[in-house]
XYZ file of C-alpha atoms in Angstrom:
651
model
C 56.370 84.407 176.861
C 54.329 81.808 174.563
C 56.207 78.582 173.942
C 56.607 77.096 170.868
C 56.770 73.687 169.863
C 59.550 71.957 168.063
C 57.299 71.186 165.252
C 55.926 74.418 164.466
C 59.733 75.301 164.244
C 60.441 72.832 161.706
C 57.339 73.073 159.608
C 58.572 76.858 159.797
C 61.667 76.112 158.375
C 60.706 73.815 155.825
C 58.024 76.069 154.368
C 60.753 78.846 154.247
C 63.136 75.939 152.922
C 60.807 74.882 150.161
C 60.354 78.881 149.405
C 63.692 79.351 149.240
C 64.201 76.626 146.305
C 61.502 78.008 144.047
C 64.294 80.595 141.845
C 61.698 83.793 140.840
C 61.136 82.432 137.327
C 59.262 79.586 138.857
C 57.336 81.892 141.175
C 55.725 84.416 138.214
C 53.351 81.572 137.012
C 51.759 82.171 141.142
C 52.585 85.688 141.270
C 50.510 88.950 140.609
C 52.474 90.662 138.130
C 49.885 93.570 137.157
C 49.131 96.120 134.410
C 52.162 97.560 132.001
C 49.993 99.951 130.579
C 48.885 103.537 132.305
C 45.523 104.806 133.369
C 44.027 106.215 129.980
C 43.629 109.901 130.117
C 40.771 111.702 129.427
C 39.835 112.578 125.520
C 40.088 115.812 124.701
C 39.694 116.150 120.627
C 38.100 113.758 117.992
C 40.178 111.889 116.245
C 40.261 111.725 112.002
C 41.285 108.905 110.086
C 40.800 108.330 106.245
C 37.494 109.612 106.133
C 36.172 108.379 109.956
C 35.533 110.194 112.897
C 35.796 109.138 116.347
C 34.222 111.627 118.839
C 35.391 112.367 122.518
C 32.468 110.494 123.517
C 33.260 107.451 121.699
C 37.002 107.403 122.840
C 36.183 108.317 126.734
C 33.520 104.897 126.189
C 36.371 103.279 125.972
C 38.129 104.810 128.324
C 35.601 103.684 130.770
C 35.541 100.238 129.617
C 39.073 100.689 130.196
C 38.739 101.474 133.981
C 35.920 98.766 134.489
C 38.309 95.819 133.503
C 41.294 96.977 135.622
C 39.350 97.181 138.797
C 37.685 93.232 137.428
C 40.746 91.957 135.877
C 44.265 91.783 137.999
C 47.141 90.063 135.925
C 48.672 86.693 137.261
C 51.689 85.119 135.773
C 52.063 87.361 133.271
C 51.947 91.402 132.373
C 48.631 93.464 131.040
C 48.143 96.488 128.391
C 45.386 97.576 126.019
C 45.173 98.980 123.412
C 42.660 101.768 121.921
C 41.686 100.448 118.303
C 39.951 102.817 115.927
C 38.890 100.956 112.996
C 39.659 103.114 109.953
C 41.146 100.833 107.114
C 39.676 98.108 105.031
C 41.700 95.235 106.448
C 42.835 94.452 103.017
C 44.535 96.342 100.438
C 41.870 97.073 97.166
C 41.977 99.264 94.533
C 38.190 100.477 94.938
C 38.279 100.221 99.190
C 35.471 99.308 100.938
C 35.339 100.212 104.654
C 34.054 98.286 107.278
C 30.701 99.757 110.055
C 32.023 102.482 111.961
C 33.581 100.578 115.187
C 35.792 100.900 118.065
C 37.576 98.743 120.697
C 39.681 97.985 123.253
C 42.935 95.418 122.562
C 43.628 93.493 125.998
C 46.364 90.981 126.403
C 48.416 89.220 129.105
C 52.223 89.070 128.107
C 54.762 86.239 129.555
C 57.089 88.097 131.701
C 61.057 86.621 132.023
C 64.079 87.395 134.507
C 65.820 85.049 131.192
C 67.756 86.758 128.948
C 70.427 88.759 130.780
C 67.319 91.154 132.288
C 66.522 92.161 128.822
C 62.694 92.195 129.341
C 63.185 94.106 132.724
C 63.434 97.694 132.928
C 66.281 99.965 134.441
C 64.104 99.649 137.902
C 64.108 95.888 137.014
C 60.096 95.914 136.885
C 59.038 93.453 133.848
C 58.187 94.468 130.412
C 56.355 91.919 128.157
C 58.549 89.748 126.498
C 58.093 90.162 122.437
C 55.458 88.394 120.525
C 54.174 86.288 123.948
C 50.815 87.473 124.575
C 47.354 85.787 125.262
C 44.351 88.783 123.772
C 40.710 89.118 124.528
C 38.825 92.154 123.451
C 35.974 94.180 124.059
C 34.527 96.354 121.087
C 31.891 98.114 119.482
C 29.660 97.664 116.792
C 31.246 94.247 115.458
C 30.692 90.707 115.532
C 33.490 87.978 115.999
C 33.528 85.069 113.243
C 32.718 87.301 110.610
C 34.298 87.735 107.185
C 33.537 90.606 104.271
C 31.674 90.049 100.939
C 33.731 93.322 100.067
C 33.460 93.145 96.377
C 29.351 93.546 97.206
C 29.652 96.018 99.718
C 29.127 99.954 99.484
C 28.116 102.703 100.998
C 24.531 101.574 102.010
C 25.253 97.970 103.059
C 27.539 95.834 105.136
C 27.700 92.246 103.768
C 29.690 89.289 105.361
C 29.112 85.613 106.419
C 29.155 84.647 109.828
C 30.476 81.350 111.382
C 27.405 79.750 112.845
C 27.010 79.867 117.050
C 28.958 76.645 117.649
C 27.850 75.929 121.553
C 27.112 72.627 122.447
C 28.438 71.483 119.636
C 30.599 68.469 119.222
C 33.111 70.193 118.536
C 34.052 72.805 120.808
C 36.156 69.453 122.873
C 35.839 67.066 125.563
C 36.588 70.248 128.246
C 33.577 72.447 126.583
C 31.370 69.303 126.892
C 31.850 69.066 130.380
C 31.398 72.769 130.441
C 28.332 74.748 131.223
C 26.678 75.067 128.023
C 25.792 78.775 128.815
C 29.118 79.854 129.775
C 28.524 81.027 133.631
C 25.854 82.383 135.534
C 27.088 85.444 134.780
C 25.977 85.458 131.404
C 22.830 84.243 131.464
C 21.425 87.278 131.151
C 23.059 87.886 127.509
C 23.255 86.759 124.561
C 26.360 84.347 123.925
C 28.132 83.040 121.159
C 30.990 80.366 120.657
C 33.081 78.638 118.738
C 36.438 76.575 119.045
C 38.795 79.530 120.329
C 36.901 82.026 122.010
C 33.594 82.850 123.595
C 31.781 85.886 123.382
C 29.144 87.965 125.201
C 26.958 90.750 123.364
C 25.661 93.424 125.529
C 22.436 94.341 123.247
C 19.053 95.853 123.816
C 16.362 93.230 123.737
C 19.502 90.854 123.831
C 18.942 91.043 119.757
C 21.556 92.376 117.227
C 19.900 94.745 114.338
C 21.920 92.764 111.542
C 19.893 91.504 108.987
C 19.878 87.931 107.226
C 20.310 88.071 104.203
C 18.236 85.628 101.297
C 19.626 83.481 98.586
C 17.654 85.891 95.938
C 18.971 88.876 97.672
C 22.714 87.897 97.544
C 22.524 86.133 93.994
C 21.037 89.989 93.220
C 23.369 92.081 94.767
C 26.052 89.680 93.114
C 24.914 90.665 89.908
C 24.363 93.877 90.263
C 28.264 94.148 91.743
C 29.332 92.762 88.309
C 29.812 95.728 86.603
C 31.894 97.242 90.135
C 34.061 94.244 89.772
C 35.119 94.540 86.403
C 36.257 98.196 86.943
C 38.300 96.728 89.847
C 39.949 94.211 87.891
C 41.103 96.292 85.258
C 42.645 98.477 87.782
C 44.304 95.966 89.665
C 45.991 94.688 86.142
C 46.788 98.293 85.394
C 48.708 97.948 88.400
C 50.561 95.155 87.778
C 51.437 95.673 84.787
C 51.308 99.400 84.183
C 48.829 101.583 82.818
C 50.828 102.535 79.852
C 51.506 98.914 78.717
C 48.190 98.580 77.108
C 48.689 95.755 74.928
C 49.733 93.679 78.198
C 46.736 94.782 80.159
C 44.105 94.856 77.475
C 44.962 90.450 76.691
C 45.191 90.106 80.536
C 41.704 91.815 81.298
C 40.133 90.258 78.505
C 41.296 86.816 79.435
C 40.353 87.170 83.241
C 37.203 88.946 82.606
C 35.836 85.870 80.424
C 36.405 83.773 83.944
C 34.066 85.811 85.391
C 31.660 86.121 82.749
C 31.095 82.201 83.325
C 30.710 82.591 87.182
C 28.032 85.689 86.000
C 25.984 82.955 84.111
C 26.732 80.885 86.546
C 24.508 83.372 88.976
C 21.718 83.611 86.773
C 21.479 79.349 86.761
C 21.663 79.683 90.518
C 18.602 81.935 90.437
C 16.910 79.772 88.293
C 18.100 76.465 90.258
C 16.844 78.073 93.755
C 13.772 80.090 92.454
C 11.406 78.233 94.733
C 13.797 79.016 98.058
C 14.725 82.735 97.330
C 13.445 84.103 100.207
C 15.181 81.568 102.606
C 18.260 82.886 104.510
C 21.113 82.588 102.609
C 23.351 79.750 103.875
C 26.414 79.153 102.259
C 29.706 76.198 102.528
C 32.206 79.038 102.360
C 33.398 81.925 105.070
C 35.212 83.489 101.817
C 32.457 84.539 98.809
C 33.961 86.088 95.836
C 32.696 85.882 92.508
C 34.433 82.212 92.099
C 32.269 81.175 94.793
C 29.225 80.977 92.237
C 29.662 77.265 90.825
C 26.626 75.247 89.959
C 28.739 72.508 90.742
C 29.227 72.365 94.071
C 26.350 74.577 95.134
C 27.415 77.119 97.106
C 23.819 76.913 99.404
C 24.362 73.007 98.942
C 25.518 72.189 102.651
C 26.844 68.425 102.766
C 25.212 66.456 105.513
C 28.443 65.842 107.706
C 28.988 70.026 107.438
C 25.193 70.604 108.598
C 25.647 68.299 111.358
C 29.117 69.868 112.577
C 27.439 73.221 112.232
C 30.667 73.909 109.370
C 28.460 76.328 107.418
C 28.115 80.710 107.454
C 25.054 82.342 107.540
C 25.421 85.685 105.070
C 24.042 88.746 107.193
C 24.288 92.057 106.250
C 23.811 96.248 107.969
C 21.384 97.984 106.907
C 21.924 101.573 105.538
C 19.969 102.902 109.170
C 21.924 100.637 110.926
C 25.401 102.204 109.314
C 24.674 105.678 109.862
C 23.315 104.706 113.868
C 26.924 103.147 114.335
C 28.310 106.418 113.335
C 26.822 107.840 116.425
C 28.219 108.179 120.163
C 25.392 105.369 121.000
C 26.901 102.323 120.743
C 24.631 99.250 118.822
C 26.176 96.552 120.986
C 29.649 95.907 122.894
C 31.039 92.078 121.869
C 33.534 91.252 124.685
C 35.438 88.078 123.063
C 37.720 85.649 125.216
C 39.816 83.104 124.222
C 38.176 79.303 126.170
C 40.898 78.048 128.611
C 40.624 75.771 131.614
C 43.316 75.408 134.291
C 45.693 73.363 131.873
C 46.559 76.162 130.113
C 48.200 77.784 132.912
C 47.615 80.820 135.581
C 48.326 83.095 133.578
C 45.638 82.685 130.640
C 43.290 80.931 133.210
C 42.730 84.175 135.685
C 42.416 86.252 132.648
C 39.293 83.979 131.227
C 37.645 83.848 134.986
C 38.031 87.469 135.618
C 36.232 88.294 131.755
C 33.832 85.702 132.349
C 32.846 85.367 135.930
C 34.005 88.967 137.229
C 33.436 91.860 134.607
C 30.317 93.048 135.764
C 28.153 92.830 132.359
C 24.949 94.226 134.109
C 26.834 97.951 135.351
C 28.247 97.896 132.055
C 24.275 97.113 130.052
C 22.787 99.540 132.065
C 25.658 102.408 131.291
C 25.649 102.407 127.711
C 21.864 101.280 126.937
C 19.669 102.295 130.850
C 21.907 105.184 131.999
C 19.398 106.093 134.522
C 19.781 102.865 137.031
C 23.548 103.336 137.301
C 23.411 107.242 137.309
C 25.864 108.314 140.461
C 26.653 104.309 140.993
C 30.188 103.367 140.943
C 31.356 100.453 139.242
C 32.231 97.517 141.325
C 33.294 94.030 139.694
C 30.648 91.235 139.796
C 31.484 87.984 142.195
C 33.611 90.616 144.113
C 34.542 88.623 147.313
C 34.976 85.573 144.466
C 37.006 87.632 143.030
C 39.317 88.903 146.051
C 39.389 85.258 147.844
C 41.005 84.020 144.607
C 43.809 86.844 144.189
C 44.459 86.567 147.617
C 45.440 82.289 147.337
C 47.928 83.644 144.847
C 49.326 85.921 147.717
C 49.651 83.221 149.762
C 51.047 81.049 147.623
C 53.620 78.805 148.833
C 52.284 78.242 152.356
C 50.165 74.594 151.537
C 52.905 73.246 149.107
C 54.453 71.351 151.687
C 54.128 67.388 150.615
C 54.499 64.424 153.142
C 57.824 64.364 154.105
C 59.168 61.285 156.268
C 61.315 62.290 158.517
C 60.537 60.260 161.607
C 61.291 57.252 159.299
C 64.584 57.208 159.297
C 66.915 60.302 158.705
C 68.241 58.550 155.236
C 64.558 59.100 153.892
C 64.958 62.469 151.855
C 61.559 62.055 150.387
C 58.464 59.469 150.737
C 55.412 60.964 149.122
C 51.914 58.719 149.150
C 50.040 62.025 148.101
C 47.194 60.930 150.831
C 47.278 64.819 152.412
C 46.099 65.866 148.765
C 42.456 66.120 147.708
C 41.282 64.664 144.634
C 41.306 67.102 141.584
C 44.169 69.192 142.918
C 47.632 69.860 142.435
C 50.098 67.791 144.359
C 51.057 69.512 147.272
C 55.118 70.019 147.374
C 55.198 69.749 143.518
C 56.297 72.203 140.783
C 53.818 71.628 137.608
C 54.443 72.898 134.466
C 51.224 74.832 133.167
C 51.919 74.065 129.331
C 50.551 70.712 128.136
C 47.620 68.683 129.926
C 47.472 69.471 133.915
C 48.326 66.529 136.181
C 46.330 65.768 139.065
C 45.434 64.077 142.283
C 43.147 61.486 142.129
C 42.423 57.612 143.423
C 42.008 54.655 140.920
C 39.532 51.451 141.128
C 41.444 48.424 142.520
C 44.162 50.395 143.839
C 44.372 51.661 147.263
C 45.885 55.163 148.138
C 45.929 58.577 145.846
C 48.156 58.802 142.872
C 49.168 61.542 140.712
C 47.918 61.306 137.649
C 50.558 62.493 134.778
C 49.316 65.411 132.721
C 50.851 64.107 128.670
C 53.768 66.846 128.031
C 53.632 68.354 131.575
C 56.920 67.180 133.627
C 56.444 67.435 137.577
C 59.356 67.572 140.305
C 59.313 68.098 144.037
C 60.803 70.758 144.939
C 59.850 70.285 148.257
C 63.157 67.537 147.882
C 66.314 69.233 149.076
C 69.218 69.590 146.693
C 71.993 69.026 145.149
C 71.125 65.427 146.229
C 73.942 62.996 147.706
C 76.301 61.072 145.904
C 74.545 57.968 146.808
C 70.828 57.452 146.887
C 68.154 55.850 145.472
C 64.653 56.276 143.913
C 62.093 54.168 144.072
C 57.933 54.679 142.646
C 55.520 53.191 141.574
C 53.525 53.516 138.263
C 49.829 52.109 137.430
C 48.510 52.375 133.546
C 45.220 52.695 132.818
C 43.460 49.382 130.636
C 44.220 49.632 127.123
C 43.644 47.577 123.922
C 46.390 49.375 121.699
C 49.857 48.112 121.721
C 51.584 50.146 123.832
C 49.691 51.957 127.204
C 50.765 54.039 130.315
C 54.288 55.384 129.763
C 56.450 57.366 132.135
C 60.161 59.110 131.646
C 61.937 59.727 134.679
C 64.498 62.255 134.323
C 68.048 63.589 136.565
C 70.063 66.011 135.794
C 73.669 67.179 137.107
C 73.665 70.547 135.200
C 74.401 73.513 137.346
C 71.179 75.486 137.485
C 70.339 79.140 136.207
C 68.455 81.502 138.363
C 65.702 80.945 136.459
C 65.648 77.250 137.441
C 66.627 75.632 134.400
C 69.780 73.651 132.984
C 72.801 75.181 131.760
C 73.600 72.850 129.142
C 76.921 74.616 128.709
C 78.945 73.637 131.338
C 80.018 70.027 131.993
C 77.525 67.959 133.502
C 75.292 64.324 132.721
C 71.902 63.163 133.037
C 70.134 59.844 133.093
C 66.762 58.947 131.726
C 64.587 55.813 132.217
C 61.626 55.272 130.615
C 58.938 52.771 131.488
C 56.605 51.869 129.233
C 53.719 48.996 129.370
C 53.163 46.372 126.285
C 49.842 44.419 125.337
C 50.286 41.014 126.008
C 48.572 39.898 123.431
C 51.896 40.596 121.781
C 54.040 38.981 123.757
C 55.382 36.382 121.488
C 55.731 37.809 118.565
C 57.926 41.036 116.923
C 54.956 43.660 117.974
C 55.622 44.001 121.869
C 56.132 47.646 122.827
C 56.516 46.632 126.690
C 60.233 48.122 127.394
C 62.207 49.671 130.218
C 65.181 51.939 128.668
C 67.724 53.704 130.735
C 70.246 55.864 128.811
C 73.281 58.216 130.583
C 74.256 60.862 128.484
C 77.570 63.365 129.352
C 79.008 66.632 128.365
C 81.886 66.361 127.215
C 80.628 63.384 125.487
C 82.577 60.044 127.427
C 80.325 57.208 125.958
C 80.723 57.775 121.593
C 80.445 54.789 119.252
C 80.128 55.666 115.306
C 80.025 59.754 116.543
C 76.524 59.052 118.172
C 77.025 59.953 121.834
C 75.285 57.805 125.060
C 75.457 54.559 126.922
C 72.057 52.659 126.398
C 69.995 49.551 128.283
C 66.813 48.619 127.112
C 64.528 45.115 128.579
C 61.489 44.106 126.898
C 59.204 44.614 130.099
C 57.320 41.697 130.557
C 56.163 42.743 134.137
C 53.982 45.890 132.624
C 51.130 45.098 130.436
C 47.612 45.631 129.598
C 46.795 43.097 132.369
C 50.015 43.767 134.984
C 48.903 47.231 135.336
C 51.104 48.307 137.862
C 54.988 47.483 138.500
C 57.659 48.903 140.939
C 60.527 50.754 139.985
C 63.752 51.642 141.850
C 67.121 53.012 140.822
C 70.085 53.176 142.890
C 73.456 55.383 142.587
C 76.582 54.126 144.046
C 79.767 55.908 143.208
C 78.173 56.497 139.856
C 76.791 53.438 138.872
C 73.504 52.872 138.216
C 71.141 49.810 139.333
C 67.941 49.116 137.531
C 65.494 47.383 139.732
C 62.003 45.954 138.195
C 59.319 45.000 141.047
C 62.501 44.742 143.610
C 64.148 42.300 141.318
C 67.467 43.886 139.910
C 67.837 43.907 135.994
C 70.718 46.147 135.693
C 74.051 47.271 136.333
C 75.257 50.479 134.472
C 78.884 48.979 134.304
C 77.867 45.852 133.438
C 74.606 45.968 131.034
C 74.606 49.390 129.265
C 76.070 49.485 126.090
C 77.248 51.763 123.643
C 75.004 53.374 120.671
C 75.569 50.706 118.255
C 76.025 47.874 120.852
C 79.711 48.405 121.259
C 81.003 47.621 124.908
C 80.948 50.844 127.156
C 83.979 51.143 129.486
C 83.488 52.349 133.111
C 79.563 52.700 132.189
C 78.986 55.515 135.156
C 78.363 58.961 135.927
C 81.860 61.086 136.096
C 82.904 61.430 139.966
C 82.048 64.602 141.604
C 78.360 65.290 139.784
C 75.485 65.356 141.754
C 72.206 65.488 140.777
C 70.570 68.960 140.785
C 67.147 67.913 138.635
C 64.453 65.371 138.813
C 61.441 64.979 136.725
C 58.982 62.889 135.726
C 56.717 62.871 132.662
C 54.170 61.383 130.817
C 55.139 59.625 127.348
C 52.062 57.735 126.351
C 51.811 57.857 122.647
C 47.762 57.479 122.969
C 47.687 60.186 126.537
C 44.064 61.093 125.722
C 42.707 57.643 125.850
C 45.192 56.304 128.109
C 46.265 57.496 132.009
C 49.224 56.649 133.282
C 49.927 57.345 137.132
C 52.524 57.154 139.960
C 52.836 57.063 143.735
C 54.786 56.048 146.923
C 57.607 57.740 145.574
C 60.857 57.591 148.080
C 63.928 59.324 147.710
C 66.622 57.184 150.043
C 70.309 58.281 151.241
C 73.224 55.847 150.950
């Protein structure tokens, strides 16, 4: 029989210790969760909606598409459907409608997924079902563009008019994590033709990687808004009729008459525009608004008048329109073009949303797809297989295993009073800190080293708290805390600031509070001053500890809490780093500053409006059950603010 050694036992048991602590709600963000929806099944009969048709072929293309994204996309953190959409209405309500290009799609979104809420989003097998109104989409269609808006009063049978936002990548302002990004998405999509612009990303799967939209000029929209004028009128006088009913003609006659000389002005208007522009009238029509209705024809602003700061930002809309051929051609089961559209995310925004933008962007396998609607012939008797594949499976697979490298440095050899003493030197830089439970909403914290200080710290992601639950609880009646924290330079008057936070409320299942039993928590926040304010009214340097109960035991003037605040001389723009420690002994609290104590709960803390408070200390018989930390920097984006060498002490 194989021996085994005494520390394989133990890192056994701590692993299954650490496991144990994580309550399911905590695990989903890590866990596979899967598809909601069913299979599709196979079209049988066309479908018929307000004057569309939508062929088996053109549902079972969806279908297919369908198939293709749940063998590419698995859902983490959260719970899949989609959704066939059949585009047969307008979008908005009009008296004379005017109906978009023939087009189809496919919905796809990611739901959150709870054990919350008495099991009311679980079913009577207790499998998830998505919890309302908490979904992340991306979708993949046919025959439209994303960005676009309507000219619908222009519109008719023979042409599709809109504006289009213009292609917004590499521009300035797409954000700091798009700038960093590659500017062509991912190798994956070199191939195609992208587009982008602050939310999402998209990918058009188009012969000659060219869409058969046509721009539109100045002359030929200035025409085709004259020509509309007539159309417009009619529409108006309905609309009125409507309000005020068609047999209250009085009422609508002084109400069309009045409206319609508006729009006469806006008609002249036109005609000045064509006179102002006659030497451009063949130049693409550019315009400052997504939204052209008549109104939009001012000689004053310009409507093709783009302001320098808008050019530069790319904050204009090209005007585009389809072609009669090209209407009738999306009527047929040949699809123009596929847009698949994804929202942008990055690993701050959480498993969940993150796997779902990888798998679109790096994994659907855009070539199988190309070739199946618009080369049939190269993937004739080919199965469809995601791209990246063994990318793919290697990453689904570290969300199996989750759990089994979360174990941080614990110091046990020490002494046996060390309950934690965390240095985050196992971790590599960029990563998560092994051992510790990170929210996903909010910016990501991270491993990483800083210049002139020795060791790795963890640097605090702004409204992202972070706890180690790799620390055993309930903990002890008497302990301490000690860390330290290290602000980044800064020339504003307040830098790097950190809340640390404990908690005595039982816990749910789900891993949070429950506020409504009887319970207290205490909260210190450190926070670093410029020095350049040091002797006058301005300095923001401060170290605030507050102890707050339920039932409420510390009330002054019916404001509840027992407060201690020290202007912190010992953290500034040029003392970058300082030591903190509190200690808990029989419930009262010790506030030590770079080893030097400051404060005694019983002694220093005070009530809300300075009154005295009596027996300052947490109630007998609470123990902590929560400890966070988080970052509170009022300027987090130009400002980091990290800690380290955190210890956790019995007695």
């Amino acid at each position: 029989m194989k021996k085994i050694s005494a520390s394989i036992v133990f890192s056994f048991f701590l692993i299954n210790q650490i496991m144990a602590q994580l309550t399911p709600e905590e695990r989903i963000q890590d866990s596979i969760i899967g598809w909601y929806t069913a299979e599709p099944k196979k079209a049988t009969t066309p479908f018929t909606g307000e004057g569309k048709t939508f062929s088996v072929k053109q549902q079972e293309n969806l279908n297919e598409i369908i198939r293709w994204m749940r063998q590419t996309y698995t859902p983490v953190g959260g719970l899949g459907t989609h959704d066939k959409k059949l585009f047969i209405t307008a979008g908005e309500y009009r008296p004379i409608k005017r109906y978009p290009p023939h087009s189809y799609g496919i919905d796809f979104r990611v739901w959150n997924v709870s054990y919350t809420y008495n099991g009311k989003w679980l079913d009577a097998k207790g499998h998830f079902k998505p919890v309302s109104e908490e979904y992340t989409r991306f979708d993949i269609e046919v025959n439209t563009l994303p960005g676009t808006w309507p000219i619908s009063w222009i519109n008719n049978d023979d042409r599709y008019v809109f504006t289009w936002e213009e292609d917004k990548t590499a521009s300035n302002l797409i954000g700091d994590e798009r700038k960093k990004a590659d500017p062509k998405i991912h190798p994956n999509l070199y191939p195609w033709l992208t587009w982008q612009n602050k939310q999402v990303q998209s990918v058009f799967l188009v012969p000659g990687n060219k869409l058969p939209i046509v721009a539109v000029t100045k002359g030929e929209l200035l025409q085709m808004a004259e020509e509309s004028f007539e159309i417009l009128l009619k529409e108006l006088k309905m609309t009125i009729e409507q309000q005020f009913g068609s047999s209250n003609k009085v009422a609508v006659e002084k109400a069309y008459e009045g409206r319609k000389k508006v729009m006469e002005k806006h008609l002249l208007n036109i005609q000045k525009l064509k006179a102002k522009h006659s030497a451009t009238l063949n130049e693409p029509a550019i315009v400052d608004n997504y939204s052209m209705n008549i109104y939009s024809f001012e000689t004053d602003p310009d409507p093709f008048v783009i302001r320098e700061v808008a050019f530069n930002n790319k904050d204009y809309y090209r005007v585009y329109k389809y072609s009669k051929e090209l209407l009738q051609k999306c009527k047929t089961d040949q699809p123009q073009w596929l847009n698949i559209t994804v929202p942008y995310t990055t690993k701050t925004d959480g498993n969940q949303e993150y796997e779902m933008y990888k798998s679109v962007i790096e994994n659907f396998n855009y070539e199988y797809a190309y070739n199946y609607f618009f080369n049939p012939d190269k993937v004739k008797g080919k199965p469809y297989t995601p791209a990246n594949e063994q990318q793919l499976k290697a990453r689904l697979d570290t969300y199996r295993k989750k759990g089994m490298e979360t174990v941080s440095f614990i110091n046990t050899s020490t002494s046996p009073n060390v309950l934690l003493a965390d240095d985050f030197s196992i971790n590599a830089e960029g990563t998560n800190a092994k051992g510790w439970k990170m929210s996903t909403s909010g910016e990501h914290s991270t491993i990483t080293t800083i210049k002139n200080e020795t060791g790795k710290w963890l640097k605090l992601g702004y409204n992202n708290t972070v706890t180690p639950f790799s620390l055993k609880k309930p903990l002890p009646q008497n302990f301490s805390i000690s860390f330290d924290i290290v602000t980044d330079d800064f020339s504003s008057r307040s830098g790097g600031t950190v809340k640390l936070y404990l908690s005595t409320y039982p816990l749910l299942a789900t891993g949070g509070e429950n506020k409504a039993k009887d319970g207290a928590y205490v909260q210190l926040t450190i926070g670093a001053g410029n020095e350049a304010d040091l002797y006058n009214n301005n300095y923001r340097g401060e170290a605030k500890l507050e102890l707050h109960t339920n039932p409420p035991l510390f009330r002054e003037n019916f404001n509840e809490g027992a407060f201690y605040t020290k202007s912190l001389t010992e953290f500034t723009n040029k003392k970058r780093k300082v030591q903190v420690k509190l200690s808990f002994n029989n419930g009262e609290i010790q506030l030590f500053i770079n080893n030097t104590r400051v404060a005694v709960s019983g002694k220093d803390m005070k009530l809300a409006y300075g009154g005295i408070c009596k027996d300052c200390r947490i109630p007998a018989g609470l123990s902590f059950n929560t400890i966070s930390w988080e970052n509170f920097t009022s300027n987090s984006k130009e400002t980091g603010v990290y800690i380290s060498n955190i210890k956790v002490t019995k007695g």
